[in-house]
Coordinates of C-alpha atoms and ligand atoms in Angstrom, one line a residue:
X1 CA 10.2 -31.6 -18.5
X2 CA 13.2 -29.5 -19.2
X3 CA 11.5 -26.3 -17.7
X4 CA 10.6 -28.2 -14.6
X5 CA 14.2 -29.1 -14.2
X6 CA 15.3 -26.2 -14.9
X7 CA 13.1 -24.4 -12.2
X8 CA 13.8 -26.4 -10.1
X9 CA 17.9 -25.6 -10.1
X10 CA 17.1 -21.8 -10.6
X11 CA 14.9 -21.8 -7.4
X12 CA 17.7 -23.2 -5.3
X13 CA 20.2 -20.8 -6.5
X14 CA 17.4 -17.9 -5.2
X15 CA 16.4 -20.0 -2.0
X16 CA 19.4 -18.0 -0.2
X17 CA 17.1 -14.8 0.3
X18 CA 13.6 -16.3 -0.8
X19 CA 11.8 -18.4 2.1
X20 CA 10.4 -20.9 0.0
X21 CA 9.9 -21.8 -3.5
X22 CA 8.1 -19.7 -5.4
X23 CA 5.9 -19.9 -8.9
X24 CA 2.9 -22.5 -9.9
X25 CA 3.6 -25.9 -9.2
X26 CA 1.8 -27.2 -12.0
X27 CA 3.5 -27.3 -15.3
X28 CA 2.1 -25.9 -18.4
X29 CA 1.5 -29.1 -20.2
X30 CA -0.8 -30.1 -17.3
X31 CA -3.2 -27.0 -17.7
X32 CA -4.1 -28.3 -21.0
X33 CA -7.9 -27.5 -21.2
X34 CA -7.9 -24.6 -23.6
X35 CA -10.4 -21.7 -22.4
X36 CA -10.1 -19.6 -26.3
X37 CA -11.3 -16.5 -26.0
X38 CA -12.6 -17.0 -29.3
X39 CA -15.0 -19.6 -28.4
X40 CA -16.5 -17.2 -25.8
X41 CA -17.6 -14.1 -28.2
X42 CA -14.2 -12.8 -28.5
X43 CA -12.9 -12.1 -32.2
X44 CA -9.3 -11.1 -33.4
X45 CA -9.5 -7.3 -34.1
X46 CA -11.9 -7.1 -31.3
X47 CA -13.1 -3.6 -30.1
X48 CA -13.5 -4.7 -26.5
X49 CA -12.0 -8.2 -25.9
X50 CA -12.5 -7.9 -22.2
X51 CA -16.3 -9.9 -21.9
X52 CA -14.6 -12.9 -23.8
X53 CA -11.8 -13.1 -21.2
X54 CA -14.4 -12.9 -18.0
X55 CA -16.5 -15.1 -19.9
X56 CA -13.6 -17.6 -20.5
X57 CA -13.0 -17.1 -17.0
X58 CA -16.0 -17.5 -15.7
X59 CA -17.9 -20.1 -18.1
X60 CA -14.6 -22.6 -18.7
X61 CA -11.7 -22.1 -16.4
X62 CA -13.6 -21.8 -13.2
X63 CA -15.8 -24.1 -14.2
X64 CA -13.8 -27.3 -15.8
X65 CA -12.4 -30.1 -13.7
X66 CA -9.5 -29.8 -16.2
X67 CA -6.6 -27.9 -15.3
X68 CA -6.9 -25.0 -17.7
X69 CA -5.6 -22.1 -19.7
X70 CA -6.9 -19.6 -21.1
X71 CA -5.9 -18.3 -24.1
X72 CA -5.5 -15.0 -26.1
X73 CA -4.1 -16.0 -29.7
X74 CA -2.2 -13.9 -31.3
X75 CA -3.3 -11.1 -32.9
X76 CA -4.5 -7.2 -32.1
X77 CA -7.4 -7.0 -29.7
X78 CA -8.9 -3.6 -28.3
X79 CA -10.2 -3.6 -24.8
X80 CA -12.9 -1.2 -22.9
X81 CA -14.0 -4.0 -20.2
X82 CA -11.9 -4.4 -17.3
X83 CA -12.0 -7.6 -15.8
X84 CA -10.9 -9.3 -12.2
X85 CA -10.2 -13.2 -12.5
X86 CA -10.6 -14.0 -8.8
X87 CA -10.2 -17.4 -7.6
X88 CA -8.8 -20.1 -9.8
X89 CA -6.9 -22.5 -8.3
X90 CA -4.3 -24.6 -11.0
X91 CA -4.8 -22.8 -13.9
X92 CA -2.1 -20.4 -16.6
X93 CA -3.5 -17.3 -19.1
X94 CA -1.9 -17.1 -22.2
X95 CA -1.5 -13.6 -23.4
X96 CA -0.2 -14.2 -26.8
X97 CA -1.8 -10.8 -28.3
X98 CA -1.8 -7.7 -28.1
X99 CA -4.4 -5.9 -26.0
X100 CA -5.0 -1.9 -26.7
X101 CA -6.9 -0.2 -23.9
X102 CA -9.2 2.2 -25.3
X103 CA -11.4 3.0 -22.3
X104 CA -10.4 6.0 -19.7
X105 CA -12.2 4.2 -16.7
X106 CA -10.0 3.8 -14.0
X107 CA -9.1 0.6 -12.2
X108 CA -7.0 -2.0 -13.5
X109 CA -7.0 -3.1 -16.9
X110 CA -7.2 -7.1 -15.8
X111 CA -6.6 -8.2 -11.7
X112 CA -5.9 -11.3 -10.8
X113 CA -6.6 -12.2 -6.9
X114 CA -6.5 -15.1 -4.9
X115 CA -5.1 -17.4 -7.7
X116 CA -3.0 -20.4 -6.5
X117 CA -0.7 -22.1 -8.9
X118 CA -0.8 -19.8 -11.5
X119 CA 1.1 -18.9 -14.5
X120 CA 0.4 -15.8 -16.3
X121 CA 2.5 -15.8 -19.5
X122 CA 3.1 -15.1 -23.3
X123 CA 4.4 -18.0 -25.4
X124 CA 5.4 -16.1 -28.3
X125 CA 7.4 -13.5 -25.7
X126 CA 5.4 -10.9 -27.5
X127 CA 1.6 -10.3 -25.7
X128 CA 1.2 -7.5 -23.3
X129 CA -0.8 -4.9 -23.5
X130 CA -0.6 -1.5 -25.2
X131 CA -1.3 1.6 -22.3
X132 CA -1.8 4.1 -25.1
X133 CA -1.7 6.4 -21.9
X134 CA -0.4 9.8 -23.8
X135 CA -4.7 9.4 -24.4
X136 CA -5.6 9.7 -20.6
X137 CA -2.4 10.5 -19.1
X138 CA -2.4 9.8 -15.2
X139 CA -6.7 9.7 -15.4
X140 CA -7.1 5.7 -16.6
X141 CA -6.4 2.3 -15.6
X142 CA -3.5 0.5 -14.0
X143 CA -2.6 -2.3 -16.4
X144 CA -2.0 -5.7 -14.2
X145 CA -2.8 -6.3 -10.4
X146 CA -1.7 -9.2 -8.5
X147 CA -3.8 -9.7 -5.4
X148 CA -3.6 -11.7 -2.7
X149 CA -2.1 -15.1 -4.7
X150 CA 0.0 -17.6 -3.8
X151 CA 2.2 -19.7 -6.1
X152 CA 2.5 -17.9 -9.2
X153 CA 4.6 -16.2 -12.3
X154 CA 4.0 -14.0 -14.8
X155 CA 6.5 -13.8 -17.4
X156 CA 7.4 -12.9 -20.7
X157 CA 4.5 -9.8 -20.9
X158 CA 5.6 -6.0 -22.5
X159 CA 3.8 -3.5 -21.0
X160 CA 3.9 -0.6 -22.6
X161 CA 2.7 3.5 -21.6
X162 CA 0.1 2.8 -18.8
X163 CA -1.9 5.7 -18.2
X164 CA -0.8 4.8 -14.5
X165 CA 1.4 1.9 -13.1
X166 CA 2.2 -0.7 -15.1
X167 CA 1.8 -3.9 -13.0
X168 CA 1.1 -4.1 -8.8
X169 CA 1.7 -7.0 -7.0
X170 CA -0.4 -6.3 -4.3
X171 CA 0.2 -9.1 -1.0
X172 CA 0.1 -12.5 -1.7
X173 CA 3.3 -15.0 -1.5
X174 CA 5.3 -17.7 -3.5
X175 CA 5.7 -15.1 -6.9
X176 CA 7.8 -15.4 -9.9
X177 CA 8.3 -11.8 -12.1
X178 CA 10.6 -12.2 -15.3
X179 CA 11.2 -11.4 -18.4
X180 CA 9.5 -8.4 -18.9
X181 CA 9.5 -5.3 -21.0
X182 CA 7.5 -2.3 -19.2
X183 CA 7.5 0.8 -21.1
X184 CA 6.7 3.8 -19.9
X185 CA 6.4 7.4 -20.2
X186 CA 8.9 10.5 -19.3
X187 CA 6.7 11.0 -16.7
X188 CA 5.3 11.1 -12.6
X189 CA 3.2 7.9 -12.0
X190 CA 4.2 5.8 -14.3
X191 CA 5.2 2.8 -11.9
X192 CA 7.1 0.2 -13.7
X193 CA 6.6 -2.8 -10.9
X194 CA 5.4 -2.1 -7.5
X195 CA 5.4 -5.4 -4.8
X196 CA 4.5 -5.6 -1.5
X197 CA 4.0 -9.2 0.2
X198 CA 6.1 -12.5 0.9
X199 CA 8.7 -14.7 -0.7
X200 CA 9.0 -13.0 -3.9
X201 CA 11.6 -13.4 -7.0
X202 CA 11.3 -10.2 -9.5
X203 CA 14.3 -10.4 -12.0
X204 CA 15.5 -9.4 -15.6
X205 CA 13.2 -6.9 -15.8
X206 CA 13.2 -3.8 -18.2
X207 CA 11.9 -0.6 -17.2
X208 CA 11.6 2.6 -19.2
X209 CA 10.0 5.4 -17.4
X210 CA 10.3 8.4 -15.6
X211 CA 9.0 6.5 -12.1
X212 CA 9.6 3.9 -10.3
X213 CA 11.7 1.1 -11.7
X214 CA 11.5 -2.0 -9.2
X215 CA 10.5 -0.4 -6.1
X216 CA 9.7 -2.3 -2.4
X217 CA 6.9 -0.9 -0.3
X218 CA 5.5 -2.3 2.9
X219 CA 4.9 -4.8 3.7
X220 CA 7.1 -6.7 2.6
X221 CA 9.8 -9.8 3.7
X222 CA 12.0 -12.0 1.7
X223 CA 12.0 -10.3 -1.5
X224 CA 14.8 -11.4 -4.2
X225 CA 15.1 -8.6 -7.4
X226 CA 18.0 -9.4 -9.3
X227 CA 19.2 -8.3 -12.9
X228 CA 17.0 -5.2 -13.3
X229 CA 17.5 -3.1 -16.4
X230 CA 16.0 0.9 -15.8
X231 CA 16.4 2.5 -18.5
X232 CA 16.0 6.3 -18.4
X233 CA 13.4 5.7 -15.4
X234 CA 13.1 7.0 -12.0
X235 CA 15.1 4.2 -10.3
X236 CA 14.6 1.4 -8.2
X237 CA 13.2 2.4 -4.6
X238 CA 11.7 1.1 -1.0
X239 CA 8.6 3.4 0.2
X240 CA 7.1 5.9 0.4
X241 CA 7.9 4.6 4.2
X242 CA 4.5 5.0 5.7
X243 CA 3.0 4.3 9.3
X244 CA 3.7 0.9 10.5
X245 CA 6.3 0.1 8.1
X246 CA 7.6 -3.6 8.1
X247 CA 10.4 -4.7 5.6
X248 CA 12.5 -7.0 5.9
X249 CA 15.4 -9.7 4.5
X250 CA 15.4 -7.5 1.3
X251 CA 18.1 -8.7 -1.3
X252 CA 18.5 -6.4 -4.5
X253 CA 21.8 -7.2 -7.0
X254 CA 22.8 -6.6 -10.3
X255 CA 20.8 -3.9 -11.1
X256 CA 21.6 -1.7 -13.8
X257 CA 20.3 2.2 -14.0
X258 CA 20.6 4.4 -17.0
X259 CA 19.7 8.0 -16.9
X260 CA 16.5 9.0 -14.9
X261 CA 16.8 10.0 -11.0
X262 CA 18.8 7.2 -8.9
X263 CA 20.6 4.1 -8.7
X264 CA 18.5 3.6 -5.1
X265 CA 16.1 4.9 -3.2
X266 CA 14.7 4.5 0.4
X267 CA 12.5 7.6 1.3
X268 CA 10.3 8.7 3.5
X269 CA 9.1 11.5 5.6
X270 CA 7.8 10.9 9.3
X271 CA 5.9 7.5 10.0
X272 CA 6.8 4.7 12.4
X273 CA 8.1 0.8 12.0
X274 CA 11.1 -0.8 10.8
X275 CA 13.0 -1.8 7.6
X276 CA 16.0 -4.1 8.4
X277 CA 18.3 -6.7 6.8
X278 CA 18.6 -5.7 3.2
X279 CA 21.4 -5.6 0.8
X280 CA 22.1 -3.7 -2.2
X281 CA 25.0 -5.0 -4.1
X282 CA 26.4 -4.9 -7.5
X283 CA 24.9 -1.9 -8.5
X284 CA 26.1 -0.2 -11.7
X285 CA 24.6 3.4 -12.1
X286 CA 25.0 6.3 -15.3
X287 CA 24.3 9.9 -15.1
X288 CA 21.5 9.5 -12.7
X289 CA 20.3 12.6 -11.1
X290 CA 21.0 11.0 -7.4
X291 CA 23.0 8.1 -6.6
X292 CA 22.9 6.2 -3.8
X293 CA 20.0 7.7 -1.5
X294 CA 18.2 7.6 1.8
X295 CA 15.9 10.2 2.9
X296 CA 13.9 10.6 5.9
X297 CA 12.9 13.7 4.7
X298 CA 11.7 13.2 1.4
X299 CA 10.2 16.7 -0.2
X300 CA 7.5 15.0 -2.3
X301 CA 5.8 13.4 0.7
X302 CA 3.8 15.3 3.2
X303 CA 5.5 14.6 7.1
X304 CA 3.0 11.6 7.9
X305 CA 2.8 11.1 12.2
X306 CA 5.3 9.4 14.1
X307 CA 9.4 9.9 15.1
X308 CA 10.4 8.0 11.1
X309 CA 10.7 4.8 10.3
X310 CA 13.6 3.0 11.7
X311 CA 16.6 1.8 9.4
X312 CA 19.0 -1.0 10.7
X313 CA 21.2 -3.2 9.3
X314 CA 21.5 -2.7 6.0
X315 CA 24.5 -3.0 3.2
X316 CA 25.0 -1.5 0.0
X317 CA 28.2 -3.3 -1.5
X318 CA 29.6 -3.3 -4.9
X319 CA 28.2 -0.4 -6.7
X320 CA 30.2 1.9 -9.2
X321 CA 28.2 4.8 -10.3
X322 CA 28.2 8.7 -11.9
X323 CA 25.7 11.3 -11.1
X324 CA 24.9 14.1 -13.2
X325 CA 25.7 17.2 -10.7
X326 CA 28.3 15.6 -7.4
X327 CA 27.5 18.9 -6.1
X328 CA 23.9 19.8 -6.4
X329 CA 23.1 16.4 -6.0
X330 CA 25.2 14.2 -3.4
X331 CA 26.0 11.1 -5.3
X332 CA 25.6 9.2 -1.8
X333 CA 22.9 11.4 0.9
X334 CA 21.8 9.1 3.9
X335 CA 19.9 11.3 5.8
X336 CA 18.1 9.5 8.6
X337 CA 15.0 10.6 11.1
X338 CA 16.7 12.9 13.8
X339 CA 14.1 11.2 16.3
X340 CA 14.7 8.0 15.1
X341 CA 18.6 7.6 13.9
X342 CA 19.5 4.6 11.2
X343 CA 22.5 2.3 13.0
X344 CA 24.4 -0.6 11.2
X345 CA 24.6 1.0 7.5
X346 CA 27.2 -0.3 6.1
X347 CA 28.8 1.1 2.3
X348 CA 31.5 -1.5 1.3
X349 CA 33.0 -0.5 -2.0
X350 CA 30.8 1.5 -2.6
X351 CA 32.6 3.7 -5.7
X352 CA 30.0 6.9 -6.5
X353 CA 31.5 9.6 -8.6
X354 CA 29.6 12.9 -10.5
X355 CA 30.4 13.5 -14.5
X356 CA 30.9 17.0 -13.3
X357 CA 34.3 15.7 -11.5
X358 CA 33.3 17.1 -7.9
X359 CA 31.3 15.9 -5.3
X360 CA 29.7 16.1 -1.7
X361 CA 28.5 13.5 0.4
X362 CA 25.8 14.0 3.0
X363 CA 24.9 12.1 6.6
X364 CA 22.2 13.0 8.9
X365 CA 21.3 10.9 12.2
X366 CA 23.1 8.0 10.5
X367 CA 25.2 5.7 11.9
X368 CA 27.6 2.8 10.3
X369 CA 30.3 2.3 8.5
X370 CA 31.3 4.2 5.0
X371 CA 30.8 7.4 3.2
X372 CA 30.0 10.2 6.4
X373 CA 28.6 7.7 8.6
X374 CA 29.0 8.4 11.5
X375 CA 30.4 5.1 14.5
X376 CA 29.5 4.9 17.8
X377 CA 26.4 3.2 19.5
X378 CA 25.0 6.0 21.0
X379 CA 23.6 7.1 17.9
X380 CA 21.9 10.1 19.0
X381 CA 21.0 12.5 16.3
X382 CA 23.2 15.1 14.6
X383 CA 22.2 17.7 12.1
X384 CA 22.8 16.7 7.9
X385 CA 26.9 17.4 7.2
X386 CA 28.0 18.2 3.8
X387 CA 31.7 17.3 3.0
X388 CA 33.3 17.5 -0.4
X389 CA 34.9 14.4 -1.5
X390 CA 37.6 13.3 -4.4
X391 CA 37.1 10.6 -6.8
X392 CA 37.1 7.5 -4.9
X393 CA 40.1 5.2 -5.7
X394 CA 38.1 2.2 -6.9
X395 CA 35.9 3.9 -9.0
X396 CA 36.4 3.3 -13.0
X397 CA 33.6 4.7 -15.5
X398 CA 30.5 2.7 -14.8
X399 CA 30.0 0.1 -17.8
X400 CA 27.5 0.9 -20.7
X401 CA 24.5 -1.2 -22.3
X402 CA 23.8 -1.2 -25.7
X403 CA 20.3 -0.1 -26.4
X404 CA 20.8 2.7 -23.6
X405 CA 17.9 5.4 -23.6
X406 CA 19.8 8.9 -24.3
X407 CA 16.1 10.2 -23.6
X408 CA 12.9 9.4 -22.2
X409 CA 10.4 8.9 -24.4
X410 CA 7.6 11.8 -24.4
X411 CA 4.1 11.9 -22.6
X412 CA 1.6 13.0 -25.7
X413 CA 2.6 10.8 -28.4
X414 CA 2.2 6.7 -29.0
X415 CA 5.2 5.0 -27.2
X416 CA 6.1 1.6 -29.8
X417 CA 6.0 -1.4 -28.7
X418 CA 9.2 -2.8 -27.8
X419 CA 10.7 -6.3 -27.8
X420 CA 11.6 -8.3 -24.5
X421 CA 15.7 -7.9 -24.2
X422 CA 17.5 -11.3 -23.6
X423 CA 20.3 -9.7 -21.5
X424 CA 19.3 -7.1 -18.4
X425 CA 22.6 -6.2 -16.2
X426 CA 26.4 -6.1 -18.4
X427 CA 27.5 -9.4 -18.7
X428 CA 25.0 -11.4 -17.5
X429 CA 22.7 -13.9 -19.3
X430 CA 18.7 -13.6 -18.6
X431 CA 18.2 -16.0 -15.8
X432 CA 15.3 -18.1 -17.7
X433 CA 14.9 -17.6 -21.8
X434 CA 12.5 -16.4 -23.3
X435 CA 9.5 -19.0 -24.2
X436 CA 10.1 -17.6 -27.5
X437 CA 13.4 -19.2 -28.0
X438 CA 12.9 -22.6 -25.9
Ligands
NAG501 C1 -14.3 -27.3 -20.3 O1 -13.4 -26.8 -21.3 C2 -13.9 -27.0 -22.6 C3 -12.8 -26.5 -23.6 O2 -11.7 -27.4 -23.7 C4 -15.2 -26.4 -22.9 O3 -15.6 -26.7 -24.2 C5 -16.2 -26.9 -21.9 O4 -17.4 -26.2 -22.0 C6 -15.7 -26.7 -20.5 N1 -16.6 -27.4 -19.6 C7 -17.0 -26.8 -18.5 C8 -17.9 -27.6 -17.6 O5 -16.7 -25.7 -18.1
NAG502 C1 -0.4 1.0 13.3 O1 -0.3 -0.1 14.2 C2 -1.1 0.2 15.4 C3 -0.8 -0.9 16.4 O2 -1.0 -2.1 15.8 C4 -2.5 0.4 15.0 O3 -3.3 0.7 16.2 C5 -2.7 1.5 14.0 O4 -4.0 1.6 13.6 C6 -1.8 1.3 12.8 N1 -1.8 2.5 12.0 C7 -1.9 2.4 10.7 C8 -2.0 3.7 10.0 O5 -1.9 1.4 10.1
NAG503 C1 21.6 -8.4 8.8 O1 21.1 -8.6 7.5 C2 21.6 -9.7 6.9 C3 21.1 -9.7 5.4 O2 19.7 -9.7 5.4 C4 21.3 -11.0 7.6 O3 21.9 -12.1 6.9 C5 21.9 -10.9 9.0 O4 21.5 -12.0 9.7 C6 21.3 -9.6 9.7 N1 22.0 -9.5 10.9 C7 21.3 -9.4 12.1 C8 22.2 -9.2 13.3 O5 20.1 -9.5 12.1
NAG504 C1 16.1 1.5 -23.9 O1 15.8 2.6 -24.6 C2 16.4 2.6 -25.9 C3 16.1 3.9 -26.6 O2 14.7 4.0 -26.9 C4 15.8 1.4 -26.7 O3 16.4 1.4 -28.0 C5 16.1 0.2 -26.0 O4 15.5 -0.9 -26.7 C6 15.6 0.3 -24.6 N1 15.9 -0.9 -23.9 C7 15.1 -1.9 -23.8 C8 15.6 -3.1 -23.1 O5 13.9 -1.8 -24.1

């Protein structure tokens, strides 16, 4: 009863940028038909626990006019069996184990699609499941797909060293992310969480890594991602910007970055379509390799076809941040698609400084307010300018965490399994606690 109540207030303090409420509208206590994976041939210690969860699945979820869940005690568990739990309507999985992938087939470790009211969960805030991708780096499995499903969580999960990305949330609507510890590699590919799709709420979130912390891709509309911890990872992101690109109403605040390559990140290279409305605020950034960055002309992307995707009316406010190198990289680079110029970007206290007490800014083809923007309505396109700056007034030495990574962790060896953190931004409480300690 208290978590219902409790959701309920949290999802009206998020309704702002969400569309609707999101999460399963059944409560826990009402999915109380156990599905045990150890009544359906699975055993603790297991060497492939994967046929007991489809079996579960299949045989007593799917099948029971009782709102169920199915359960993983706790324990170790290996797992060679990938599995895809499509279609169950009112129904939660408890992960309360600890599932070691020891197969190098590709795929995804477990998918979940077209699930409605759905809660995917650990009650002892300490199931997930081990990667051990130094085995199969970048040549394995994903961990966790979301596909396609409406009115849903999935909290309180570590996910440690995928071989690939950690957890996709592919399409779908109505979603609830939090509480989670993903870590991951020093290393390319190694996606912390990846969403695409509507009316979604992703926050106190941990990422380790050396790719994508919470990154946006298209299509995507009414996405919420608030107290975001990435620690030593590549940064939080929006793209690659493909062909056809639709994002919009975009909110991201109170996100923390440590280490690893930027505070933000919209890039792309060529393409067509539109992302418009977002804000970026409260954004606290430490020796990152870039800060604040748009590029239309992203390196690692081959030039896809059409004039770039167009970039309006969007706000970055708040943010106090160091780079590494002001100089060899711009702490703040907003470099736009010449054939298609960015209008109504707007920097409001935006306070980006380098650790090497110099730095450059750089615009192309942008136009707003802020930084080198450029104002004007014509915005025609104009060639990237690079002009040296001095330490912003407002600027103060970005606050520290404790428990900050000093260094990534490696790609050949086991990565540990962590604990979830309780706090994920400086000064700011976890939105929900952890199940652990309710
Ligand atoms: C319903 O779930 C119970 C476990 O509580 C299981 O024993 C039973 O076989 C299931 N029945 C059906 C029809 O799936
Ligand atoms: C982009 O949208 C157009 C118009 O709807 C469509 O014809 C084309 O196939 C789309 N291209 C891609 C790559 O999705
Ligand atoms: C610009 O984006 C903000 C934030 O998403 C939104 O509230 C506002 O309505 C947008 N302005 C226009 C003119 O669309
Ligand atoms: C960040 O990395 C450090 C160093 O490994 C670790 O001690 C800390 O627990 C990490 N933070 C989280 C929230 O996992």
């Amino acid at each position: 009863m208290l978590a219902v109540a409790f959701g309920l207030t949290l999802s009206a303090i998020a309704a702002a940028q969400l569309s609707g409420s999101v999460g399963p509208i059944t409560s826990l206590s009402d999915k109380s038909n156990l599905c045990n994976v150890l009544d359906y041939g699975g055993t603790i210690g297991s060497s492939d626990i994967g046929p007991a969860i489809q079996k579960a699945y299949d045989d007593c979820v799917l099948t029971n006019s009782s709102a169920s869940t199915l359960y993983v005690p706790e324990g170790d568990y290996d797992m060679q069996t990938w599995v895809t739990l499509s279609g169950g309507t009112k129904w939660a999985f408890r992960l309360d184990g600890l599932i070691t992938r020891t197969s190098t087939t590709t795929g995804n470790m477990i998918v979940v699609e077209n699930a409605d009211d759905f809660e995917f969960y650990s009650q002892n805030s300490a199931g997930g499941i081990q990667g051990a991708g130094y085995q199969c780096r970048n040549d394995g499995p994903r961990l966790i797909r979301m596909v396609t499903s409406t009115r849903w969580s999935l909290h309180d999960l570590i996910l440690v060293d995928s071989p690939e990305f950690h957890l996709v949330i592919q399409d779908g609507s109505g979603g609830e992310v939090y509480n989670l510890a993903i870590r991951g590699a020093d290393i390319g590919g190694s996606d912390g969480v990846d969403v695409w799709g509507d009316n979604y709420w992703i926050h106190d979130v941990e990422v380790t890594n050396r790719d994508e912390c919470v990154t946006v891709k298209s299509p995507a509309s009414n996405i919420l991602v608030e107290r975001i911890w990435c620690n030593q990872s590549g940064g939080s992101a929006m793209g690659s910007l493909a062909v056809n690109t639709s994002i919009e109403n975009i909110l991201y605040r109170n996100v923390y970055t440590v280490g690893g390559n930027q505070a933000y990140m919209i890039k792309g290279n060529g393409g067509s379509g539109t992302v418009q409305n977002a804000v970026f605020e409260n954004f606290i950034s430490r020796d990152t390799a870039y800060g604040l960055d748009i590029n239309e002309y992203w390196a690692s992307m081959s030039t896809l076809a059409g004039n770039g995707v167009l970039l309006y009316n969007i706000t970055f406010k708040s943010w106090d941040g160091n780079v590494a190198d002001g100089v060899e990289r711009s702490p703040i680079q907003i470099l736009c698609a010449d054939e298609t110029p960015c209008y109504d970007i707007y920097l409001e206290d935006v306070y980006m400084w380098s650790l090497t007490d110099e730095a450059t800014w750089k615009c192309e083809s942008a136009y707003g307010n802020g930084a080198c923007l450029e104002s004007g309505t014509d915005y025609t396109s104009y060639a990237e300018q690079t002009t040296s700056y001095t330490q912003p007034a407002g600027y103060t030495t970005p606050t520290t965490m404790s428990g900050d990574l000093t260094a990534g962790f490696g790609s050949t060896t086991l990565i540990p399994t962590p604990t979830i953190p309780t706090m994920f931004f400086p000064g700011l409480p976890q939105i929900s606690p952890l199940m652990k300690n309710q």
